[in-house]
mmCIF file with all atom_site columns, C-alpha atoms in Angstrom:
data_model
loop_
_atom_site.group_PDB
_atom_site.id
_atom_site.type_symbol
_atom_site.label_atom_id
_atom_site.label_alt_id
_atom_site.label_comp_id
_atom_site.label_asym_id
_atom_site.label_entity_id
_atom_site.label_seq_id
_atom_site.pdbx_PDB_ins_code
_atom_site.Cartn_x
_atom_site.Cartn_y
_atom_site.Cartn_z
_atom_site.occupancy
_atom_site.B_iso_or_equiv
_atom_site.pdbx_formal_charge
_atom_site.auth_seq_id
_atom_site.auth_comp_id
_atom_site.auth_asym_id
_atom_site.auth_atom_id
_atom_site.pdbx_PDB_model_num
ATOM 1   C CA . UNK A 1 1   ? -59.328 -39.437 -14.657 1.00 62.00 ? 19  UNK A CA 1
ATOM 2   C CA . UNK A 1 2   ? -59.020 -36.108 -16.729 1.00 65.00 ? 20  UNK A CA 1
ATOM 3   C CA . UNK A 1 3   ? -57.645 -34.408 -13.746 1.00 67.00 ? 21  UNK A CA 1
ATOM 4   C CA . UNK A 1 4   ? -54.642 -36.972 -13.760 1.00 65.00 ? 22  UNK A CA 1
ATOM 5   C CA . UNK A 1 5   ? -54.003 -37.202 -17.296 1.00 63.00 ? 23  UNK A CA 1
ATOM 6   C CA . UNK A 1 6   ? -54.150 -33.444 -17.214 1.00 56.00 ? 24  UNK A CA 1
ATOM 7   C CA . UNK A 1 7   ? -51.993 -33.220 -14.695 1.00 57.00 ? 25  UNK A CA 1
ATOM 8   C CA . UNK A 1 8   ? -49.587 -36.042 -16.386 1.00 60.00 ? 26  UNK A CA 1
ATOM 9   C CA . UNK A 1 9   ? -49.707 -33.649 -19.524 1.00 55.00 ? 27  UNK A CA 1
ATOM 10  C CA . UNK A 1 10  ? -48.507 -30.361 -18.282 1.00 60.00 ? 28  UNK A CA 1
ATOM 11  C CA . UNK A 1 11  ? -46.056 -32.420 -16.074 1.00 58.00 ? 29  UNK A CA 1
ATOM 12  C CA . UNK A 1 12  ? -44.552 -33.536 -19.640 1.00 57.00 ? 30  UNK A CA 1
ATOM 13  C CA . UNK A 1 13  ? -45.026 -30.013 -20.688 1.00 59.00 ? 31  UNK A CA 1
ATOM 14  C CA . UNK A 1 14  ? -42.617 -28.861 -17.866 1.00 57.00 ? 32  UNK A CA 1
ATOM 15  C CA . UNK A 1 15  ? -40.340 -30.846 -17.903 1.00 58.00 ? 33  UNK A CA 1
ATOM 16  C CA . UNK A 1 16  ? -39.585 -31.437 -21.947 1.00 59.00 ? 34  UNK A CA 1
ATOM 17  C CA . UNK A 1 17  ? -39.337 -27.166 -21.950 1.00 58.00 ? 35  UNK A CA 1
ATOM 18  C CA . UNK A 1 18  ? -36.031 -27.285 -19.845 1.00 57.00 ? 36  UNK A CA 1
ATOM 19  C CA . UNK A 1 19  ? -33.162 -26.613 -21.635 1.00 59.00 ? 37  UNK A CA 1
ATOM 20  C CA . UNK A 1 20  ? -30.618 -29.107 -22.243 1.00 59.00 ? 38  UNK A CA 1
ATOM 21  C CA . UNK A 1 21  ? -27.553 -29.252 -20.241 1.00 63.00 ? 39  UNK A CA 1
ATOM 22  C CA . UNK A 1 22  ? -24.630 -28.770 -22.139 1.00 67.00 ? 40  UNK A CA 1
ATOM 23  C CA . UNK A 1 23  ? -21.307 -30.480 -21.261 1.00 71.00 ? 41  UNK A CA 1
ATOM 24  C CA . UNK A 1 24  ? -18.979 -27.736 -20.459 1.00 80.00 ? 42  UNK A CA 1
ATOM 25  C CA . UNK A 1 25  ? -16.360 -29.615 -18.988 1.00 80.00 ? 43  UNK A CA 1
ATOM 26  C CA . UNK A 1 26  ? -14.942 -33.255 -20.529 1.00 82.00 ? 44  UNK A CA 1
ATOM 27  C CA . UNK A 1 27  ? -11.487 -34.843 -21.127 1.00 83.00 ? 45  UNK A CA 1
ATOM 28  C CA . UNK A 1 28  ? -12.780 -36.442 -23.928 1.00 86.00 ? 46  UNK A CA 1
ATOM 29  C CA . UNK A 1 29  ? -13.501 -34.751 -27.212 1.00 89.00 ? 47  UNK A CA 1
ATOM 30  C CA . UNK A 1 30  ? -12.347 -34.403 -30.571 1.00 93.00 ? 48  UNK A CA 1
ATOM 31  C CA . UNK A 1 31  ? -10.565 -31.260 -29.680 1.00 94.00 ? 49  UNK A CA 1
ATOM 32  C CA . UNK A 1 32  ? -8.628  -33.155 -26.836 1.00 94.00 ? 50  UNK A CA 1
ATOM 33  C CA . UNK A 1 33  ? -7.193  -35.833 -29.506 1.00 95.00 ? 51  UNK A CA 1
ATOM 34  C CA . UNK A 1 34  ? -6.258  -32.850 -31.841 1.00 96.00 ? 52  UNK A CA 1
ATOM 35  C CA . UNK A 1 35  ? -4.204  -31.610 -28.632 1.00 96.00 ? 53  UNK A CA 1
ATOM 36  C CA . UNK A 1 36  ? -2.714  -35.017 -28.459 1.00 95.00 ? 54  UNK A CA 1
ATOM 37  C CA . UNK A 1 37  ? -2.143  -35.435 -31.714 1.00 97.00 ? 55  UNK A CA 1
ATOM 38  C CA . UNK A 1 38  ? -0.398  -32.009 -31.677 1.00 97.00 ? 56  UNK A CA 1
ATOM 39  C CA . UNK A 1 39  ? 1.854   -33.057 -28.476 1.00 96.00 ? 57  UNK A CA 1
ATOM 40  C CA . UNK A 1 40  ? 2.915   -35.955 -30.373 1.00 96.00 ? 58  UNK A CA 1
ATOM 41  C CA . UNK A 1 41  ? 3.857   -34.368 -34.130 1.00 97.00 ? 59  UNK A CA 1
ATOM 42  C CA . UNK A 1 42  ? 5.922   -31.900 -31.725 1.00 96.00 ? 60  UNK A CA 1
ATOM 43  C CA . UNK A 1 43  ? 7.449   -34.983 -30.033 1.00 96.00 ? 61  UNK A CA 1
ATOM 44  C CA . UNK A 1 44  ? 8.185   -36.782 -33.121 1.00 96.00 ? 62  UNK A CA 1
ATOM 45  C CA . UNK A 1 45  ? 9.793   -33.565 -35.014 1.00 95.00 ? 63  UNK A CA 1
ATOM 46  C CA . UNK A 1 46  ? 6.748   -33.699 -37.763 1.00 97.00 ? 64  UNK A CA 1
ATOM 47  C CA . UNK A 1 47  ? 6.651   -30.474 -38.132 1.00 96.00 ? 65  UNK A CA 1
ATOM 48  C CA . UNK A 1 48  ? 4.441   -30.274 -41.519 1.00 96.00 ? 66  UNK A CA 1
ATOM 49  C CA . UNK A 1 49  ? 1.916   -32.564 -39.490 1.00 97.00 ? 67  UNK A CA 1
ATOM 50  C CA . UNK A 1 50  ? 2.782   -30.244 -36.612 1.00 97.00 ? 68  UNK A CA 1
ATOM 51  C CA . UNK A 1 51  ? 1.483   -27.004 -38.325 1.00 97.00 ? 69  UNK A CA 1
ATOM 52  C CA . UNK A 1 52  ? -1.831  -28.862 -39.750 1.00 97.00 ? 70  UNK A CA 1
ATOM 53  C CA . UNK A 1 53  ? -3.546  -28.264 -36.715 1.00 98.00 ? 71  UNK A CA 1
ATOM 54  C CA . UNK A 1 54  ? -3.717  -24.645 -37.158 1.00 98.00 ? 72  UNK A CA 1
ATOM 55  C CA . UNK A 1 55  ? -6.303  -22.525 -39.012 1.00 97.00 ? 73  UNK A CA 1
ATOM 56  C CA . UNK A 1 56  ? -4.595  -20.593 -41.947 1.00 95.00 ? 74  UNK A CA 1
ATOM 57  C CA . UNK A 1 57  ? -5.095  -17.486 -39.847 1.00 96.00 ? 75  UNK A CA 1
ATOM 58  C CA . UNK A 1 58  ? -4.262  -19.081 -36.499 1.00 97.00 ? 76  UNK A CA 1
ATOM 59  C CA . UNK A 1 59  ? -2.755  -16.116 -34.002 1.00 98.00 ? 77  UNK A CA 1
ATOM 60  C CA . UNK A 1 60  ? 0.296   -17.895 -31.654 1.00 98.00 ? 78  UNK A CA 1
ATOM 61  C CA . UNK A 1 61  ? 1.361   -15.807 -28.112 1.00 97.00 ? 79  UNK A CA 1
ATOM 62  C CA . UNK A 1 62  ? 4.124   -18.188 -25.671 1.00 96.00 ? 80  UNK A CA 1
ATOM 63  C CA . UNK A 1 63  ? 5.106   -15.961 -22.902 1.00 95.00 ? 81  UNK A CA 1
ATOM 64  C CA . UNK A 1 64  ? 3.843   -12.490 -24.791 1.00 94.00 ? 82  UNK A CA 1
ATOM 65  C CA . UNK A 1 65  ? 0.830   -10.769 -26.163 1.00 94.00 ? 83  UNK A CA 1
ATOM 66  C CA . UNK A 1 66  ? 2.397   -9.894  -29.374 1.00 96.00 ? 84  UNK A CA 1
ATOM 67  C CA . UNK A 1 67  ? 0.636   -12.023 -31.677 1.00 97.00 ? 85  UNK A CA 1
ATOM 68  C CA . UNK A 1 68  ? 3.009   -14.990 -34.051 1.00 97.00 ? 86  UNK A CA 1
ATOM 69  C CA . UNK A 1 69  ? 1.743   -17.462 -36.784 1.00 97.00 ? 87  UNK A CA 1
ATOM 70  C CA . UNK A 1 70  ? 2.213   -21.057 -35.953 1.00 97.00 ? 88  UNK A CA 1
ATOM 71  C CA . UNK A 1 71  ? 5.028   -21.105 -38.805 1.00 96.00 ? 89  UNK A CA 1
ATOM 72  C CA . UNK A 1 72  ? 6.959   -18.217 -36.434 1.00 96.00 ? 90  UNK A CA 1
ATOM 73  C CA . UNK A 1 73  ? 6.493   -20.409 -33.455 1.00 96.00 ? 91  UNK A CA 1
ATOM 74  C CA . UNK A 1 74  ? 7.591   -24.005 -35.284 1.00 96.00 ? 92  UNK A CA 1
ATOM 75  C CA . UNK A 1 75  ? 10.913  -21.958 -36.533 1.00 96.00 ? 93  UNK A CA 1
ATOM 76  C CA . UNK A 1 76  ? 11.347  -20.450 -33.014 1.00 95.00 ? 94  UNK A CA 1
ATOM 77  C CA . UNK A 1 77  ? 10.722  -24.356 -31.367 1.00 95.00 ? 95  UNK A CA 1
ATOM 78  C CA . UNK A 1 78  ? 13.411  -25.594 -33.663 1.00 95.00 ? 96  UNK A CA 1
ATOM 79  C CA . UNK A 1 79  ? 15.660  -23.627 -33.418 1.00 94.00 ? 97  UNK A CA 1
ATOM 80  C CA . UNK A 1 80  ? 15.519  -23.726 -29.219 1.00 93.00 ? 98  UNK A CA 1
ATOM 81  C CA . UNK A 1 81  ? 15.624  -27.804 -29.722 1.00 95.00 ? 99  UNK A CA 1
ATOM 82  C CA . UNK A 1 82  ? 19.137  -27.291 -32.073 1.00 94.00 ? 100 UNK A CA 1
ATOM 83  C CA . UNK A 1 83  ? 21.334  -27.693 -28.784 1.00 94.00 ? 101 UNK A CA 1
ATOM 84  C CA . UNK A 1 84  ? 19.415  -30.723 -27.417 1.00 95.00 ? 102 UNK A CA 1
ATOM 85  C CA . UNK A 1 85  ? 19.827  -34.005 -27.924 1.00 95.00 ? 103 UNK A CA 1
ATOM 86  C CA . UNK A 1 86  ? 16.333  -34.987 -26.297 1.00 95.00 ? 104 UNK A CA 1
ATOM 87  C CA . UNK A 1 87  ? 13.209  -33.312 -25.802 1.00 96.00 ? 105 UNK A CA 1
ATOM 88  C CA . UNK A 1 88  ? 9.941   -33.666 -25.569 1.00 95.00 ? 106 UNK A CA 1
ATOM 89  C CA . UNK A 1 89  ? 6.318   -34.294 -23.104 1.00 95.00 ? 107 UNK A CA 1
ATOM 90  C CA . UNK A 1 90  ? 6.251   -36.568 -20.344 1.00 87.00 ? 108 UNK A CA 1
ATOM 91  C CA . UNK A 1 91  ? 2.925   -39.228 -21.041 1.00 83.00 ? 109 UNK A CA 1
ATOM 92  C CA . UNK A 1 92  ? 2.555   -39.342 -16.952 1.00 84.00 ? 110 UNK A CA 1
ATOM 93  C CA . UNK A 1 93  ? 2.360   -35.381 -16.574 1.00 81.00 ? 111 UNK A CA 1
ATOM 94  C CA . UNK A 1 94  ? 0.265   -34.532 -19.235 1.00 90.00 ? 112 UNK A CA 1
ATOM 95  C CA . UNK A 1 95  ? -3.808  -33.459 -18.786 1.00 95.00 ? 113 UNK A CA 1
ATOM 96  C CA . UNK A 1 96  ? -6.161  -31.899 -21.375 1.00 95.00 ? 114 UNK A CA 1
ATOM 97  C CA . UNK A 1 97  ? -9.586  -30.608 -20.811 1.00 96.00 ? 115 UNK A CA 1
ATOM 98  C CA . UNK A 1 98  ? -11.954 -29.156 -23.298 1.00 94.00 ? 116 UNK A CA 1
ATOM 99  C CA . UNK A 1 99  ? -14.254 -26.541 -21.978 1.00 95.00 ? 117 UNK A CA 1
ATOM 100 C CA . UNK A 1 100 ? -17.147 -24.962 -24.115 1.00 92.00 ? 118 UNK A CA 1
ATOM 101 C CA . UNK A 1 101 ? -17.879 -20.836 -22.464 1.00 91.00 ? 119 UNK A CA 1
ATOM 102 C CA . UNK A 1 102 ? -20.496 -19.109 -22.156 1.00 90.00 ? 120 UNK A CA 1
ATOM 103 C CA . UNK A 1 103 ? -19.795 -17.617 -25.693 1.00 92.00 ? 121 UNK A CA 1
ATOM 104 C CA . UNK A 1 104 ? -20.212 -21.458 -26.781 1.00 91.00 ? 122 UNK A CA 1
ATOM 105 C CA . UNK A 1 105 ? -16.700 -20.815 -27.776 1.00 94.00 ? 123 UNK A CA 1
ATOM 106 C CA . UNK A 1 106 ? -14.202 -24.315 -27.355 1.00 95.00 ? 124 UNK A CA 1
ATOM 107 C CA . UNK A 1 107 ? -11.062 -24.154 -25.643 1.00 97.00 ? 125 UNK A CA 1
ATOM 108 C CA . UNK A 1 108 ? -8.656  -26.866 -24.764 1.00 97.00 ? 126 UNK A CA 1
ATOM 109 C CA . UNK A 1 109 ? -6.320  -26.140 -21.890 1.00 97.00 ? 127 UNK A CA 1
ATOM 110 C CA . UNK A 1 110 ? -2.845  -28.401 -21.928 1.00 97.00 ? 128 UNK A CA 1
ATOM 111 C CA . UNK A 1 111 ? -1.344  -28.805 -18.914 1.00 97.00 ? 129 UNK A CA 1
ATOM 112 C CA . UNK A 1 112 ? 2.629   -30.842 -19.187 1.00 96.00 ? 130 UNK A CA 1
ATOM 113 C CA . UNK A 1 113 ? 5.747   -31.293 -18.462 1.00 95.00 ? 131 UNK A CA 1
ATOM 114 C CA . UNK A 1 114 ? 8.575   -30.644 -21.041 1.00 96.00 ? 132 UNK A CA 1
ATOM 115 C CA . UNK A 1 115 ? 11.851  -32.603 -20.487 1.00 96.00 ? 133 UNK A CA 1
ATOM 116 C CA . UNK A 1 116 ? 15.492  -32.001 -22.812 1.00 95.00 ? 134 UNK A CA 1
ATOM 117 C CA . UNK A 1 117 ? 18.650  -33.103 -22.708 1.00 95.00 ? 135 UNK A CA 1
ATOM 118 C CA . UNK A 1 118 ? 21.298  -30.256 -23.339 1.00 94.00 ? 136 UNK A CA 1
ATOM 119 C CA . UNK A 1 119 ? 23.617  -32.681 -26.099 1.00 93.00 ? 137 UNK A CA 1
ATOM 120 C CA . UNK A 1 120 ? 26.948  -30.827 -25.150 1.00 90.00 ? 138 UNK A CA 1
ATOM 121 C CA . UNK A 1 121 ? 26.791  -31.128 -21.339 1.00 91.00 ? 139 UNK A CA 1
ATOM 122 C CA . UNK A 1 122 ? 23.848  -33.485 -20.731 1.00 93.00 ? 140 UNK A CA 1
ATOM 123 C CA . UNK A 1 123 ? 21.913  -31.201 -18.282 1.00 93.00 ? 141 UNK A CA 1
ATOM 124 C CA . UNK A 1 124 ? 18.800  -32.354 -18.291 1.00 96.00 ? 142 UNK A CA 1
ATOM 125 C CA . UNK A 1 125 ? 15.690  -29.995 -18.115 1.00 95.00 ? 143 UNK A CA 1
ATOM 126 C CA . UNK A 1 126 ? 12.226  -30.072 -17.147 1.00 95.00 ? 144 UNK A CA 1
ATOM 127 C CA . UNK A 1 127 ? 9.689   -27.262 -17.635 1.00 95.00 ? 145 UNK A CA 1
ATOM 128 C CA . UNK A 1 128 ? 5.953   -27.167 -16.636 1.00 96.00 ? 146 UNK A CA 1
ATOM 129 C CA . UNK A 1 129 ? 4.028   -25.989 -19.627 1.00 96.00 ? 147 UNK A CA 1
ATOM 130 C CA . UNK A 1 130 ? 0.444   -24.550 -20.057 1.00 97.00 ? 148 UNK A CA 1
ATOM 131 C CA . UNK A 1 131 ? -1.238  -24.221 -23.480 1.00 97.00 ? 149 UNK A CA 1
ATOM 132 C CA . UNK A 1 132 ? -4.698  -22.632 -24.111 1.00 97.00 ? 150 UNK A CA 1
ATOM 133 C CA . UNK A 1 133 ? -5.950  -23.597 -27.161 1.00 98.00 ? 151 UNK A CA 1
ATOM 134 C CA . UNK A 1 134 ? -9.332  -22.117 -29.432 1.00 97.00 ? 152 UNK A CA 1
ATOM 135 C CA . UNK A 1 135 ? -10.617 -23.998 -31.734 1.00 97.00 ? 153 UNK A CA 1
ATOM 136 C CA . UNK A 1 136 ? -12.870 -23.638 -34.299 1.00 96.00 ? 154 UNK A CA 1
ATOM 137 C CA . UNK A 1 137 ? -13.873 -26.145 -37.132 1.00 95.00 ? 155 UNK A CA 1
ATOM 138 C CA . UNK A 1 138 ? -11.494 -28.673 -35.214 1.00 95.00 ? 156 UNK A CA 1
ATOM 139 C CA . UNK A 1 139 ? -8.294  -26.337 -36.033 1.00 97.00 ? 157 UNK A CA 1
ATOM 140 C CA . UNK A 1 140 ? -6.672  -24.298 -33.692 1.00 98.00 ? 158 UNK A CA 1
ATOM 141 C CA . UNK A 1 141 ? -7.125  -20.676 -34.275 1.00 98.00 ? 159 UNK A CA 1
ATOM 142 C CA . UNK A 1 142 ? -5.696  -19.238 -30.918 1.00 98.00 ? 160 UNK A CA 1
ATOM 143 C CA . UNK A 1 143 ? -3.388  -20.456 -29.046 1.00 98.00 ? 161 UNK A CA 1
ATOM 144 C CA . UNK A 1 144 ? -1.642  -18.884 -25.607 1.00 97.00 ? 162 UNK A CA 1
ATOM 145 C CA . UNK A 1 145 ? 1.063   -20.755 -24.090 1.00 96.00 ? 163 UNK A CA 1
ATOM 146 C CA . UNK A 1 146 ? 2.922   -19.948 -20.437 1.00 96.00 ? 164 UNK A CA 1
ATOM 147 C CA . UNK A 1 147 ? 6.187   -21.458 -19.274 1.00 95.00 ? 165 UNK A CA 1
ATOM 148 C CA . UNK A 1 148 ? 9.161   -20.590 -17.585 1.00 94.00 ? 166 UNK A CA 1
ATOM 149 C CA . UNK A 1 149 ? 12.430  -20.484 -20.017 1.00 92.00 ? 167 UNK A CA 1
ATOM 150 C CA . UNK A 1 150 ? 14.825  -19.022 -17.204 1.00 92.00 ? 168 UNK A CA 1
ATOM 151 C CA . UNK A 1 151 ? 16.383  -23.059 -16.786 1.00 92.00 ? 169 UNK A CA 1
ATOM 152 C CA . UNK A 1 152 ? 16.696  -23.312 -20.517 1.00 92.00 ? 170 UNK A CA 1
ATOM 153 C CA . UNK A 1 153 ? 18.052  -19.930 -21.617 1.00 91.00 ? 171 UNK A CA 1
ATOM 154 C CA . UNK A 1 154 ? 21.132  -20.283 -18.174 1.00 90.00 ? 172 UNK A CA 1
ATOM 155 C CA . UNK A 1 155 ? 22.268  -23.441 -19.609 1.00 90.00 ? 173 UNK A CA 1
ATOM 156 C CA . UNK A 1 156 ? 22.327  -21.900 -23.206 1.00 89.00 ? 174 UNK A CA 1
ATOM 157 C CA . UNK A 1 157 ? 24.345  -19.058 -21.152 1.00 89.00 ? 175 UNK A CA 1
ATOM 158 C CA . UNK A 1 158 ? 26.687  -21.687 -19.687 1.00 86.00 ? 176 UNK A CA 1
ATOM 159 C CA . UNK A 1 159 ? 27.327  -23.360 -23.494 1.00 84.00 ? 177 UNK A CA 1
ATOM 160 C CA . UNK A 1 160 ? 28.071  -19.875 -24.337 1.00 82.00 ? 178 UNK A CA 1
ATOM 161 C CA . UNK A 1 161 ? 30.655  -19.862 -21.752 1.00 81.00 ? 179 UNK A CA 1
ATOM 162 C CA . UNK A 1 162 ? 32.426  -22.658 -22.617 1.00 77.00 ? 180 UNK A CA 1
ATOM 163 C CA . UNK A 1 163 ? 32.791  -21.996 -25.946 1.00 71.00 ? 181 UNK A CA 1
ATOM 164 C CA . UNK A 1 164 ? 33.676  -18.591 -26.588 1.00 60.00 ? 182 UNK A CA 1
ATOM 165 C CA . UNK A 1 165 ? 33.663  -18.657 -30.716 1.00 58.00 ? 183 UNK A CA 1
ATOM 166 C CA . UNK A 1 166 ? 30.505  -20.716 -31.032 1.00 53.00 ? 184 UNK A CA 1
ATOM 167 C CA . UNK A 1 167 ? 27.295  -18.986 -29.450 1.00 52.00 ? 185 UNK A CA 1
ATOM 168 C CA . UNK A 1 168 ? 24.076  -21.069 -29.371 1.00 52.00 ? 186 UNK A CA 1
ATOM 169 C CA . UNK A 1 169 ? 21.053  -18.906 -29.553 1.00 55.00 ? 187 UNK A CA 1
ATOM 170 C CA . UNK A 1 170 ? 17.746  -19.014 -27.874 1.00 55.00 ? 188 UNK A CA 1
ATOM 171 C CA . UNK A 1 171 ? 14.491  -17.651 -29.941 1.00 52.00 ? 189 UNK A CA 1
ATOM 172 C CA . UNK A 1 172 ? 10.908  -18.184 -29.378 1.00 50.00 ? 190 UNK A CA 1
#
């Protein structure tokens, strides 16, 4: 009888000394919904909502390493959305995942699919997007985003064209 409850005690000793798992991968988490809630400020033009995700000291690269604050990138986003008369994320072809690294460090990656509506012509556009976002303290405080602007910036070209005093500009 000792011999089993000894045995039944370093059993529980074995097994209560493994380390918990951590989640590293999950679709659900308050970081996703801060995403989301991001996507959506940017969809509805709330731009002072729009810039409350970010940490004060929050560090911004789309499509470079040079570093921008989020208020750089909300002036260069709408001032690119000036010459459209729609824009915004598709619900259907959008997917967020949070992943915690090895550094214990939270990330949310933002995969979507931007759509606008050039107002003078009525091109439409669509542009996959990804965002990788840190976060710390629920607010973003790094954010890399990759896309392809080459549609965007040859029908700004083409509005250029056709009206020779009036140039639209592209910034980001």
């Amino acid at each position: 009888m000792k011999t089993i409850i000894l045995h039944g005690l370093m059993v529980l000793f074995f097994t209560s000394c493994q380390p918990k798992e951590i989640t590293r991968y999950t679709n659900t988490s308050p970081e996703v919904n801060e995403v989301r809630e991001l996507v959506k400020d940017y969809n509805e033009g709330n731009w002072e909502s729009w810039l409350s995700h970010y940490a004060d000291t929050a560090i911004v690269r789309h499509n470079t390493i040079d570093p921008s604050t989020p208020l750089e990138i909300q002036q260069g986003l709408q001032n690119n959305l000036q010459p459209l008369s729609k824009y915004g994320f598709s619900d259907e072809a959008m997917f967020c995942e949070m992943i915690i690294d090895d550094k214990g460090q939270k990330w949310v990656n933002f995969w979507g699919t931007w759509e606008g509506t050039m107002a003078a012509t009525g091109e439409k556009l669509v542009i996959p997007i990804h965002l990788t976002l840190q976060f710390v303290n629920g607010k973003i405080v790094l954010e890399q985003g990759y896309y392809d602007l080459s549609k965007y910036l040859a029908a700004i070209e083409k509005l250029d064209k056709q009206k020779p005093g009036k140039k639209a500009t592209a910034k980001n």
